mmCIF file of C-alpha atoms in Angstrom:
data_model
loop_
_atom_site.group_PDB
_atom_site.id
_atom_site.type_symbol
_atom_site.label_atom_id
_atom_site.label_comp_id
_atom_site.label_asym_id
_atom_site.label_seq_id
_atom_site.Cartn_x
_atom_site.Cartn_y
_atom_site.Cartn_z
ATOM 1 C CA MET A 1 -164.992 151.194 85.239
ATOM 2 C CA LYS A 2 -166.982 148.439 83.869
ATOM 3 C CA ALA A 3 -165.441 145.990 81.529
ATOM 4 C CA ALA A 4 -167.752 146.648 78.935
ATOM 5 C CA ASP A 5 -166.834 150.486 79.133
ATOM 6 C CA ARG A 6 -163.243 149.555 78.894
ATOM 7 C CA LYS A 7 -163.644 147.481 76.029
ATOM 8 C CA LYS A 8 -165.515 150.259 74.042
ATOM 9 C CA ARG A 9 -162.912 152.912 74.840
ATOM 10 C CA ALA A 10 -160.062 150.515 73.688
ATOM 11 C CA LYS A 11 -162.035 150.061 70.459
ATOM 12 C CA ASN A 12 -162.280 153.797 69.873
ATOM 13 C CA ILE A 13 -158.622 154.295 70.466
ATOM 14 C CA ASP A 14 -157.634 151.527 67.970
ATOM 15 C CA HIS A 15 -159.955 153.309 65.422
ATOM 16 C CA ARG A 16 -158.232 156.650 65.853
ATOM 17 C CA ILE A 17 -154.786 154.869 65.473
ATOM 18 C CA VAL A 18 -156.034 153.443 62.246
ATOM 19 C CA VAL A 19 -157.278 156.528 60.898
ATOM 20 C CA ILE A 20 -153.929 158.349 61.745
ATOM 21 C CA ILE A 21 -151.958 155.587 60.043
ATOM 22 C CA SER A 22 -154.120 155.878 57.051
ATOM 23 C CA ILE A 23 -153.648 159.554 56.740
ATOM 24 C CA LEU A 24 -149.757 159.227 57.176
ATOM 25 C CA ILE A 25 -149.873 156.411 54.447
ATOM 26 C CA LEU A 26 -151.908 158.541 52.291
ATOM 27 C CA ALA A 27 -149.717 161.686 52.857
ATOM 28 C CA ALA A 28 -146.672 159.513 52.112
ATOM 29 C CA ALA A 29 -148.381 158.280 48.990
ATOM 30 C CA THR A 30 -149.066 161.808 47.840
ATOM 31 C CA VAL A 31 -145.495 163.090 48.492
ATOM 32 C CA THR A 32 -144.095 160.096 46.734
ATOM 33 C CA ALA A 33 -146.399 160.675 43.869
ATOM 34 C CA ALA A 34 -145.529 164.163 43.659
ATOM 35 C CA VAL A 35 -142.007 163.392 43.692
ATOM 36 C CA LEU A 36 -142.194 160.745 40.983
ATOM 37 C CA TYR A 37 -144.336 163.160 38.939
ATOM 38 C CA ASN A 38 -141.708 165.611 39.128
ATOM 39 C CA ARG A 39 -138.911 163.192 38.328
ATOM 40 C CA LEU A 40 -140.968 161.807 35.495
ATOM 41 C CA SER A 41 -141.872 165.234 33.924
ATOM 42 C CA TYR A 42 -138.064 166.511 33.739
ATOM 43 C CA SER A 43 -135.977 165.665 30.732
ATOM 44 C CA ASN A 44 -132.350 164.263 31.236
ATOM 45 C CA ILE A 45 -129.463 166.205 29.192
ATOM 46 C CA LYS A 46 -126.212 164.859 29.138
ATOM 47 C CA LEU A 47 -124.036 167.870 27.865
ATOM 48 C CA SER A 48 -121.273 165.675 26.282
ATOM 49 C CA ASP A 49 -123.832 163.845 24.131
ATOM 50 C CA MET A 50 -124.570 167.144 22.240
ATOM 51 C CA LEU A 51 -120.723 167.987 21.744
ATOM 52 C CA GLN A 52 -119.092 167.676 18.431
ATOM 53 C CA PHE A 53 -115.506 168.097 17.839
ATOM 54 C CA LYS A 54 -113.771 169.315 14.784
ATOM 55 C CA TYR A 55 -109.888 169.202 14.274
ATOM 56 C CA THR A 56 -107.848 171.441 11.807
ATOM 57 C CA GLY A 57 -104.270 172.059 10.895
ATOM 58 C CA TYR A 58 -101.331 169.605 11.188
ATOM 59 C CA ASP A 59 -100.047 167.148 13.775
ATOM 60 C CA GLY A 60 -98.103 169.512 16.437
ATOM 61 C CA SER A 61 -99.874 172.655 15.338
ATOM 62 C CA GLY A 62 -103.432 171.477 15.037
ATOM 63 C CA GLU A 63 -106.560 173.419 16.378
ATOM 64 C CA ALA A 64 -109.722 172.071 17.971
ATOM 65 C CA ALA A 65 -113.309 173.629 17.880
ATOM 66 C CA ALA A 66 -116.311 172.309 19.912
ATOM 67 C CA THR A 67 -119.996 172.730 18.770
ATOM 68 C CA LEU A 68 -123.147 171.957 20.583
ATOM 69 C CA VAL A 69 -125.832 170.075 18.564
ATOM 70 C CA SER A 70 -129.063 170.022 20.530
ATOM 71 C CA PRO A 71 -132.657 169.150 19.594
ATOM 72 C CA MET A 72 -134.754 172.139 18.529
ATOM 73 C CA GLU A 73 -136.855 171.919 21.726
ATOM 74 C CA TYR A 74 -133.738 172.719 23.700
ATOM 75 C CA THR A 75 -132.429 175.547 21.697
ATOM 76 C CA ASP A 76 -133.261 178.355 24.374
ATOM 77 C CA PHE A 77 -131.133 176.231 26.871
ATOM 78 C CA SER A 78 -128.334 175.348 24.468
ATOM 79 C CA LYS A 79 -127.877 179.052 23.799
ATOM 80 C CA THR A 80 -126.874 179.384 27.434
ATOM 81 C CA VAL A 81 -124.316 176.622 27.391
ATOM 82 C CA LYS A 82 -120.512 177.117 26.992
ATOM 83 C CA ALA A 83 -118.126 174.540 26.547
ATOM 84 C CA LYS A 84 -114.395 175.371 27.778
ATOM 85 C CA LEU A 85 -111.498 173.348 26.244
ATOM 86 C CA SER A 86 -108.528 172.732 28.338
ATOM 87 C CA SER A 87 -106.415 173.125 25.075
ATOM 88 C CA SER A 88 -107.651 174.225 21.610
ATOM 89 C CA SER A 89 -104.294 174.916 19.723
ATOM 90 C CA GLY A 90 -100.830 173.485 19.303
ATOM 91 C CA LEU A 91 -102.249 170.376 19.294
ATOM 92 C CA LYS A 92 -100.908 166.705 18.258
ATOM 93 C CA ASN A 93 -102.501 163.567 17.653
ATOM 94 C CA GLY A 94 -102.856 161.618 20.965
ATOM 95 C CA ASP A 95 -103.311 164.860 23.074
ATOM 96 C CA SER A 96 -106.248 164.848 25.593
ATOM 97 C CA ILE A 97 -108.720 167.802 25.762
ATOM 98 C CA THR A 98 -110.859 167.917 28.655
ATOM 99 C CA VAL A 99 -114.044 169.693 28.409
ATOM 100 C CA THR A 100 -115.943 171.806 31.481
ATOM 101 C CA TRP A 101 -119.344 173.372 31.192
ATOM 102 C CA SER A 102 -121.094 176.375 32.220
ATOM 103 C CA TYR A 103 -124.930 177.122 31.430
ATOM 104 C CA ASP A 104 -127.904 178.960 32.918
ATOM 105 C CA ALA A 105 -129.374 176.818 35.743
ATOM 106 C CA ASP A 106 -132.487 178.795 35.840
ATOM 107 C CA THR A 107 -133.384 178.281 32.197
ATOM 108 C CA ALA A 108 -132.645 174.608 32.843
ATOM 109 C CA ARG A 109 -135.173 174.513 35.542
ATOM 110 C CA GLN A 110 -137.936 176.545 33.552
ATOM 111 C CA MET A 111 -137.347 173.939 30.941
ATOM 112 C CA LYS A 112 -137.674 171.172 33.329
ATOM 113 C CA LEU A 113 -134.352 169.845 31.926
ATOM 114 C CA ARG A 114 -132.075 167.649 34.414
ATOM 115 C CA ILE A 115 -128.383 168.505 33.307
ATOM 116 C CA ASP A 116 -125.421 166.140 33.552
ATOM 117 C CA ASP A 117 -122.467 168.254 33.255
ATOM 118 C CA THR A 118 -119.833 165.748 34.051
ATOM 119 C CA PRO A 119 -116.335 166.892 32.540
ATOM 120 C CA TYR A 120 -115.642 165.070 29.283
ATOM 121 C CA THR A 121 -112.188 163.963 27.967
ATOM 122 C CA VAL A 122 -111.421 163.465 24.228
ATOM 123 C CA LYS A 123 -108.181 162.390 22.491
ATOM 124 C CA VAL A 124 -107.237 164.106 19.324
ATOM 125 C CA SER A 125 -106.926 162.409 16.322
ATOM 126 C CA GLY A 126 -106.891 162.826 12.321
ATOM 127 C CA LEU A 127 -104.518 165.478 12.189
ATOM 128 C CA LYS A 128 -102.348 165.359 9.063
ATOM 129 C CA GLU A 129 -98.654 165.093 9.180
ATOM 130 C CA PRO A 130 -96.786 168.271 8.481
ATOM 131 C CA VAL A 131 -94.008 168.749 5.957
ATOM 132 C CA LYS A 132 -90.411 168.981 7.454
ATOM 133 C CA ILE A 133 -88.077 171.297 5.801
ATOM 134 C CA SER A 134 -84.370 171.069 6.414
ATOM 135 C CA ASP A 135 -82.158 174.139 6.092
ATOM 136 C CA ASP A 136 -80.623 172.880 3.073
ATOM 137 C CA GLU A 137 -83.887 172.602 1.216
ATOM 138 C CA LEU A 138 -85.031 176.019 2.645
ATOM 139 C CA PHE A 139 -81.918 177.597 0.967
ATOM 140 C CA LYS A 140 -82.686 176.015 -2.400
ATOM 141 C CA ASN A 141 -85.203 178.901 -2.651
ATOM 142 C CA VAL A 142 -82.644 181.499 -2.564
ATOM 143 C CA LYS A 143 -80.787 183.117 -5.784
ATOM 144 C CA ILE A 144 -77.467 184.539 -4.774
ATOM 145 C CA THR A 145 -76.076 187.246 -6.979
ATOM 146 C CA GLU A 146 -72.589 188.383 -6.948
ATOM 147 C CA GLU A 147 -71.848 191.312 -9.126
ATOM 148 C CA GLY A 148 -68.496 193.228 -9.609
ATOM 149 C CA ILE A 149 -64.955 192.633 -9.662
ATOM 150 C CA SER A 150 -62.939 191.374 -6.762
ATOM 151 C CA PRO A 151 -62.305 193.122 -3.948
ATOM 152 C CA TYR A 152 -65.478 195.243 -5.029
ATOM 153 C CA ILE A 153 -68.039 192.531 -5.400
ATOM 154 C CA THR A 154 -71.611 193.099 -3.909
ATOM 155 C CA VAL A 155 -73.827 190.378 -2.770
ATOM 156 C CA THR A 156 -77.516 190.077 -2.830
ATOM 157 C CA ALA A 157 -80.012 187.497 -1.785
ATOM 158 C CA GLU A 158 -83.567 186.938 -3.470
ATOM 159 C CA ASN A 159 -86.394 184.399 -2.835
ATOM 160 C CA ILE A 160 -87.212 182.606 -5.774
ATOM 161 C CA GLY A 161 -89.697 180.205 -4.090
ATOM 162 C CA THR A 162 -93.014 179.506 -5.638
ATOM 163 C CA ASP A 163 -94.806 177.770 -2.678
ATOM 164 C CA SER A 164 -97.432 179.802 -1.025
ATOM 165 C CA PHE A 165 -95.345 179.592 2.309
ATOM 166 C CA LEU A 166 -91.527 179.328 1.036
ATOM 167 C CA LYS A 167 -92.149 182.454 -1.036
ATOM 168 C CA THR A 168 -92.726 184.467 1.973
ATOM 169 C CA VAL A 169 -89.478 183.785 3.628
ATOM 170 C CA LYS A 170 -87.207 186.726 3.658
ATOM 171 C CA PHE A 171 -83.440 186.015 2.885
ATOM 172 C CA THR A 172 -81.098 188.560 3.917
ATOM 173 C CA VAL A 173 -77.188 188.767 3.761
ATOM 174 C CA ALA A 174 -76.344 188.874 7.506
ATOM 175 C CA ASP A 175 -74.059 191.666 8.639
ATOM 176 C CA ALA A 176 -73.586 192.543 5.214
ATOM 177 C CA GLU A 177 -70.150 194.301 3.841
ATOM 178 C CA LYS A 178 -70.362 196.922 1.301
ATOM 179 C CA PHE A 179 -67.954 194.940 -0.814
ATOM 180 C CA TYR A 180 -66.472 191.538 -0.860
ATOM 181 C CA ALA A 181 -63.210 189.938 -2.231
ATOM 182 C CA ALA A 182 -63.042 186.493 -3.954
ATOM 183 C CA GLY A 183 -62.709 183.928 -1.233
ATOM 184 C CA ASP A 184 -64.492 185.949 1.321
ATOM 185 C CA THR A 185 -67.259 184.153 3.238
ATOM 186 C CA TYR A 186 -70.652 185.660 3.971
ATOM 187 C CA LYS A 187 -73.838 184.244 5.734
ATOM 188 C CA VAL A 188 -77.479 184.400 4.362
ATOM 189 C CA SER A 189 -80.089 184.386 7.109
ATOM 190 C CA ALA A 190 -83.845 183.262 6.486
ATOM 191 C CA ALA A 191 -86.732 184.899 8.439
ATOM 192 C CA TYR A 192 -90.269 183.194 8.384
ATOM 193 C CA ASP A 193 -93.601 183.553 10.270
ATOM 194 C CA SER A 194 -93.747 180.361 12.353
ATOM 195 C CA LYS A 195 -97.561 180.584 12.584
ATOM 196 C CA LEU A 196 -97.776 180.955 9.062
ATOM 197 C CA ALA A 197 -95.402 177.887 8.699
ATOM 198 C CA SER A 198 -97.676 175.896 11.127
ATOM 199 C CA LYS A 199 -100.705 176.953 9.200
ATOM 200 C CA ASP A 200 -99.432 175.828 6.026
ATOM 201 C CA GLY A 201 -98.379 172.492 7.423
ATOM 202 C CA TYR A 202 -94.534 173.155 7.553
ATOM 203 C CA VAL A 203 -91.988 172.147 10.379
ATOM 204 C CA MET A 204 -88.763 174.258 9.995
ATOM 205 C CA SER A 205 -85.535 172.551 11.170
ATOM 206 C CA SER A 206 -84.150 175.824 12.804
ATOM 207 C CA ASP A 207 -85.702 178.848 14.525
ATOM 208 C CA ASN A 208 -83.041 181.073 12.722
ATOM 209 C CA PRO A 209 -81.663 179.334 9.638
ATOM 210 C CA GLU A 210 -78.347 180.589 8.297
ATOM 211 C CA HIS A 211 -76.238 179.260 5.423
ATOM 212 C CA THR A 212 -72.492 180.079 4.661
ATOM 213 C CA TYR A 213 -71.398 181.019 1.237
ATOM 214 C CA THR A 214 -68.028 181.799 -0.458
ATOM 215 C CA VAL A 215 -67.526 184.547 -2.798
ATOM 216 C CA SER A 216 -66.513 182.888 -6.045
ATOM 217 C CA GLN A 217 -63.225 183.104 -7.624
ATOM 218 C CA GLY A 218 -64.188 185.401 -10.543
ATOM 219 C CA ASP A 219 -62.542 188.460 -12.333
ATOM 220 C CA THR A 220 -60.025 190.259 -9.746
ATOM 221 C CA TYR A 221 -58.550 193.646 -10.089
ATOM 222 C CA ILE A 222 -54.645 192.789 -10.175
ATOM 223 C CA THR A 223 -52.984 193.614 -6.953
ATOM 224 C CA ASP A 224 -49.355 192.024 -7.560
ATOM 225 C CA PRO A 225 -47.331 193.390 -10.177
ATOM 226 C CA ALA A 226 -45.745 189.959 -10.625
ATOM 227 C CA GLU A 227 -48.864 189.290 -12.410
ATOM 228 C CA ILE A 228 -47.846 191.677 -15.248
ATOM 229 C CA THR A 229 -45.534 190.017 -17.372
ATOM 230 C CA GLN A 230 -42.955 191.526 -19.874
ATOM 231 C CA ASP A 231 -45.264 190.663 -22.825
ATOM 232 C CA GLU A 232 -47.998 192.462 -21.233
ATOM 233 C CA LEU A 233 -45.719 195.459 -20.724
ATOM 234 C CA SER A 234 -44.672 195.280 -24.331
ATOM 235 C CA ARG A 235 -48.312 195.390 -25.378
ATOM 236 C CA MET A 236 -48.997 198.426 -23.272
ATOM 237 C CA ASN A 237 -45.875 200.062 -24.558
ATOM 238 C CA GLN A 238 -46.976 199.381 -28.241
ATOM 239 C CA THR A 239 -50.386 201.191 -27.413
ATOM 240 C CA ALA A 240 -48.742 203.798 -25.571
ATOM 241 C CA SER A 241 -46.509 204.707 -28.563
ATOM 242 C CA GLY A 242 -49.533 205.568 -30.683
ATOM 243 C CA LEU A 243 -50.884 208.200 -28.223
ATOM 244 C CA PHE A 244 -47.944 210.502 -29.221
ATOM 245 C CA THR A 245 -49.753 211.464 -32.334
ATOM 246 C CA ASP A 246 -52.970 212.428 -31.065
ATOM 247 C CA LYS A 247 -54.409 216.011 -30.352
ATOM 248 C CA LYS A 248 -53.649 215.705 -26.453
ATOM 249 C CA ALA A 249 -50.028 214.970 -27.225
ATOM 250 C CA ARG A 250 -50.016 218.251 -29.202
ATOM 251 C CA GLU A 251 -51.612 220.075 -26.380
ATOM 252 C CA TYR A 252 -48.960 218.678 -23.901
ATOM 253 C CA GLY A 253 -46.489 220.217 -26.288
ATOM 254 C CA LEU A 254 -48.009 223.645 -26.023
ATOM 255 C CA ARG A 255 -47.618 223.486 -22.354
ATOM 256 C CA ILE A 256 -44.024 222.379 -22.415
ATOM 257 C CA PHE A 257 -42.879 225.092 -24.844
ATOM 258 C CA ARG A 258 -44.411 227.635 -22.446
ATOM 259 C CA GLU A 259 -42.746 225.875 -19.537
ATOM 260 C CA MET A 260 -39.470 226.475 -21.313
ATOM 261 C CA ASN A 261 -40.222 229.998 -22.505
ATOM 262 C CA LEU A 262 -40.197 228.700 -26.199
ATOM 263 C CA MET A 263 -42.123 230.251 -29.007
ATOM 264 C CA PRO A 264 -44.629 227.838 -30.699
ATOM 265 C CA VAL A 265 -45.125 227.846 -34.341
ATOM 266 C CA TRP A 266 -48.832 227.836 -35.794
ATOM 267 C CA SER A 267 -50.237 226.685 -38.835
ATOM 268 C CA GLY A 268 -53.686 228.328 -38.908
ATOM 269 C CA ALA A 269 -55.399 227.427 -35.677
ATOM 270 C CA SER A 270 -53.154 224.432 -34.915
ATOM 271 C CA THR A 271 -49.484 224.153 -33.424
ATOM 272 C CA THR A 272 -47.006 222.184 -35.476
ATOM 273 C CA PHE A 273 -45.951 219.927 -32.704
ATOM 274 C CA ARG A 274 -44.730 216.487 -32.989
ATOM 275 C CA TRP A 275 -43.062 213.845 -30.684
ATOM 276 C CA GLU A 276 -40.112 212.036 -31.944
ATOM 277 C CA SER A 277 -38.270 208.782 -30.441
ATOM 278 C CA PRO A 278 -40.218 208.145 -27.491
ATOM 279 C CA LYS A 279 -38.508 205.756 -25.351
ATOM 280 C CA LEU A 280 -39.724 203.891 -22.408
ATOM 281 C CA ILE A 281 -37.582 204.573 -19.388
ATOM 282 C CA SER A 282 -39.410 203.545 -16.242
ATOM 283 C CA ALA A 283 -42.825 201.929 -15.193
ATOM 284 C CA TYR A 284 -44.816 201.950 -11.989
ATOM 285 C CA PHE A 285 -47.539 199.737 -10.658
ATOM 286 C CA ASP A 286 -50.344 201.510 -8.481
ATOM 287 C CA ILE A 287 -52.773 199.550 -6.210
ATOM 288 C CA ARG A 288 -55.053 201.658 -4.074
ATOM 289 C CA LYS A 289 -54.731 201.425 -0.449
ATOM 290 C CA SER A 290 -57.263 199.600 1.838
ATOM 291 C CA ASP A 291 -57.653 202.980 3.970
ATOM 292 C CA SER A 292 -58.118 205.200 0.782
ATOM 293 C CA PRO A 293 -61.130 207.515 1.172
ATOM 294 C CA ASP A 294 -61.756 206.510 -2.524
ATOM 295 C CA ASN A 295 -62.201 202.820 -1.692
ATOM 296 C CA ASP A 296 -66.185 203.260 -2.369
ATOM 297 C CA ILE A 297 -65.464 204.186 -5.868
ATOM 298 C CA GLN A 298 -65.289 201.104 -8.166
ATOM 299 C CA LYS A 299 -62.996 202.860 -10.597
ATOM 300 C CA HIS A 300 -59.211 203.579 -10.824
ATOM 301 C CA VAL A 301 -58.530 200.683 -8.326
ATOM 302 C CA ASN A 302 -55.165 200.157 -9.977
ATOM 303 C CA ASP A 303 -53.022 201.305 -12.706
ATOM 304 C CA VAL A 304 -49.792 200.947 -14.775
ATOM 305 C CA LYS A 305 -47.661 204.206 -15.368
ATOM 306 C CA LEU A 306 -45.244 204.136 -18.304
ATOM 307 C CA ILE A 307 -42.706 207.021 -18.161
ATOM 308 C CA TYR A 308 -41.167 208.232 -21.457
ATOM 309 C CA ASN A 309 -38.447 210.301 -22.554
ATOM 310 C CA ALA A 310 -38.929 211.857 -26.233
ATOM 311 C CA VAL A 311 -38.122 214.841 -28.218
ATOM 312 C CA LEU A 312 -40.884 217.493 -28.690
ATOM 313 C CA THR A 313 -40.042 219.521 -31.879
ATOM 314 C CA GLN A 314 -42.118 221.734 -34.099
ATOM 315 C CA ALA A 315 -42.133 223.149 -37.919
ATOM 316 C CA ASN A 316 -39.294 225.624 -37.557
ATOM 317 C CA GLY A 317 -36.863 222.896 -35.894
ATOM 318 C CA THR A 318 -37.121 223.996 -32.338
ATOM 319 C CA SER A 319 -36.953 221.210 -29.883
ATOM 320 C CA CYS A 320 -36.753 220.157 -26.302
ATOM 321 C CA ASN A 321 -36.501 216.958 -24.308
ATOM 322 C CA ALA A 322 -39.581 216.220 -22.135
ATOM 323 C CA GLU A 323 -40.822 213.272 -20.064
ATOM 324 C CA VAL A 324 -44.331 211.938 -20.854
ATOM 325 C CA ILE A 325 -46.579 209.786 -18.401
ATOM 326 C CA VAL A 326 -48.988 207.354 -20.097
ATOM 327 C CA ARG A 327 -51.578 205.618 -17.780
ATOM 328 C CA PHE A 328 -53.517 202.363 -18.114
ATOM 329 C CA GLU A 329 -55.854 201.847 -15.122
ATOM 330 C CA ASP A 330 -58.177 199.036 -13.910
ATOM 331 C CA ILE A 331 -56.291 196.102 -15.044
ATOM 332 C CA ILE A 332 -58.144 192.923 -14.363
ATOM 333 C CA GLY A 333 -57.175 189.300 -13.961
ATOM 334 C CA ARG A 334 -59.862 187.190 -15.656
ATOM 335 C CA GLN A 335 -61.296 184.014 -14.165
ATOM 336 C CA ASP A 336 -59.595 182.147 -17.201
ATOM 337 C CA GLY A 337 -56.161 183.156 -16.136
ATOM 338 C CA THR A 338 -55.740 185.825 -18.626
ATOM 339 C CA VAL A 339 -54.961 189.460 -17.983
ATOM 340 C CA ASP A 340 -57.209 192.255 -19.269
ATOM 341 C CA LEU A 341 -54.883 195.265 -19.584
ATOM 342 C CA ASN A 342 -57.748 197.683 -20.549
ATOM 343 C CA LEU A 343 -55.691 199.065 -23.292
ATOM 344 C CA SER A 344 -58.632 201.346 -24.249
ATOM 345 C CA SER A 345 -57.915 203.374 -21.029
ATOM 346 C CA GLY A 346 -54.492 204.329 -22.028
ATOM 347 C CA THR A 347 -54.147 208.121 -21.920
ATOM 348 C CA ILE A 348 -51.306 210.779 -21.588
ATOM 349 C CA ILE A 349 -51.856 212.219 -18.063
ATOM 350 C CA SER A 350 -48.752 214.456 -17.900
ATOM 351 C CA ALA A 351 -45.793 215.601 -19.667
ATOM 352 C CA SER A 352 -43.033 217.994 -18.627
ATOM 353 C CA ALA A 353 -39.538 219.233 -19.598
ATOM 354 C CA ARG A 354 -38.612 218.947 -16.096
ATOM 355 C CA ASN A 355 -37.935 215.740 -14.631
ATOM 356 C CA ALA A 356 -38.777 216.939 -11.116
ATOM 357 C CA ASN A 357 -42.507 217.564 -11.991
ATOM 358 C CA ILE A 358 -42.787 213.865 -13.159
ATOM 359 C CA LYS A 359 -41.197 212.676 -10.001
ATOM 360 C CA GLU A 360 -43.548 214.778 -8.041
ATOM 361 C CA LEU A 361 -46.592 213.427 -9.565
ATOM 362 C CA ILE A 362 -45.444 209.857 -9.008
ATOM 363 C CA SER A 363 -44.793 210.574 -5.349
ATOM 364 C CA ASN A 364 -48.214 212.338 -4.963
ATOM 365 C CA ASP A 365 -49.800 208.997 -5.848
ATOM 366 C CA ALA A 366 -48.201 207.414 -2.676
ATOM 367 C CA SER A 367 -50.769 209.130 -0.638
ATOM 368 C CA ASP A 368 -53.627 206.939 -2.016
ATOM 369 C CA TYR A 369 -51.933 204.073 -3.685
ATOM 370 C CA ASP A 370 -49.170 201.680 -3.008
ATOM 371 C CA VAL A 371 -46.519 202.549 -5.644
ATOM 372 C CA GLN A 372 -44.111 199.674 -6.963
ATOM 373 C CA THR A 373 -41.640 199.936 -9.786
ATOM 374 C CA LEU A 374 -41.819 197.463 -12.674
ATOM 375 C CA ASP A 375 -38.968 195.932 -14.267
ATOM 376 C CA ILE A 376 -38.660 196.957 -17.848
ATOM 377 C CA GLN A 377 -36.433 194.978 -20.558
#
């Protein structure tokens, strides 16, 4: 090949190489331009920039809520975004909350949005300090009512609180007995809604608060005959002596005459019985036993029985000796140290010309009562 031809051929090859390189450069530029166009046509969205936090409640029981605030043009996309909080309740100041995201990627692409969904961490702050309630403060809201006479005292607990939360606390006498005696102890428990306490900004000292109370030393049914003095027996004797003239005493006279097969004398519709020279011959103090089936009854807890020997006579002079029982019941030792003899309760409960009948009645009482003899002077 001639030198001129070789030179011409080399020139053609160089030309083709230049063309190919130019095409490649143009293609690369086109791709680069397209990529740059795509990048420049997308909007960058950082999800954490759209996040707003709101804290409510109190330190230790706070709550967090997250809200997304986005420009109007991103509303369709923001509707698909969900923020998941690592913790949203039971919060205290200084706690960390991490937010992770989920969203509709297709909607983001269609709207040409480039999403930065990097997890976001925030520290809790601004929660108010709760009010701490000690057990002593809590039980200032309870009213204890003790009613009755020892050992038949009933106990109730009532909430007198006025605060919106404290008035919801339920106070109850724990393991309540039906009756209490002076000096007995009992516990009052407090039950409350812990969620409501947290919501209202209270921290309680105890999960199950209890407070111990002692039944006050108030009035007490007499249980010891030594508490009845000779002066008090004399007062009962004086009151009992006045009962021998009432209608009931005359009615017992009729029973005694029938018992003795004696004929009563009448004056119109009434008998003519009268009792003469009643003499106190013995006295007994009865206190109801702890196992008596009547222990639920707050009546006739104790009594004093005075036994008299007296002459029963009538208008024609017919007479006989008889024994009469006068009873005073529910004798109380008052808080001030005095004894209430309940003299108005005095009544004749039996009379008989036969001493055996009187003894039987006294012994029958021993089934439900402890019977003790009183000294009389």
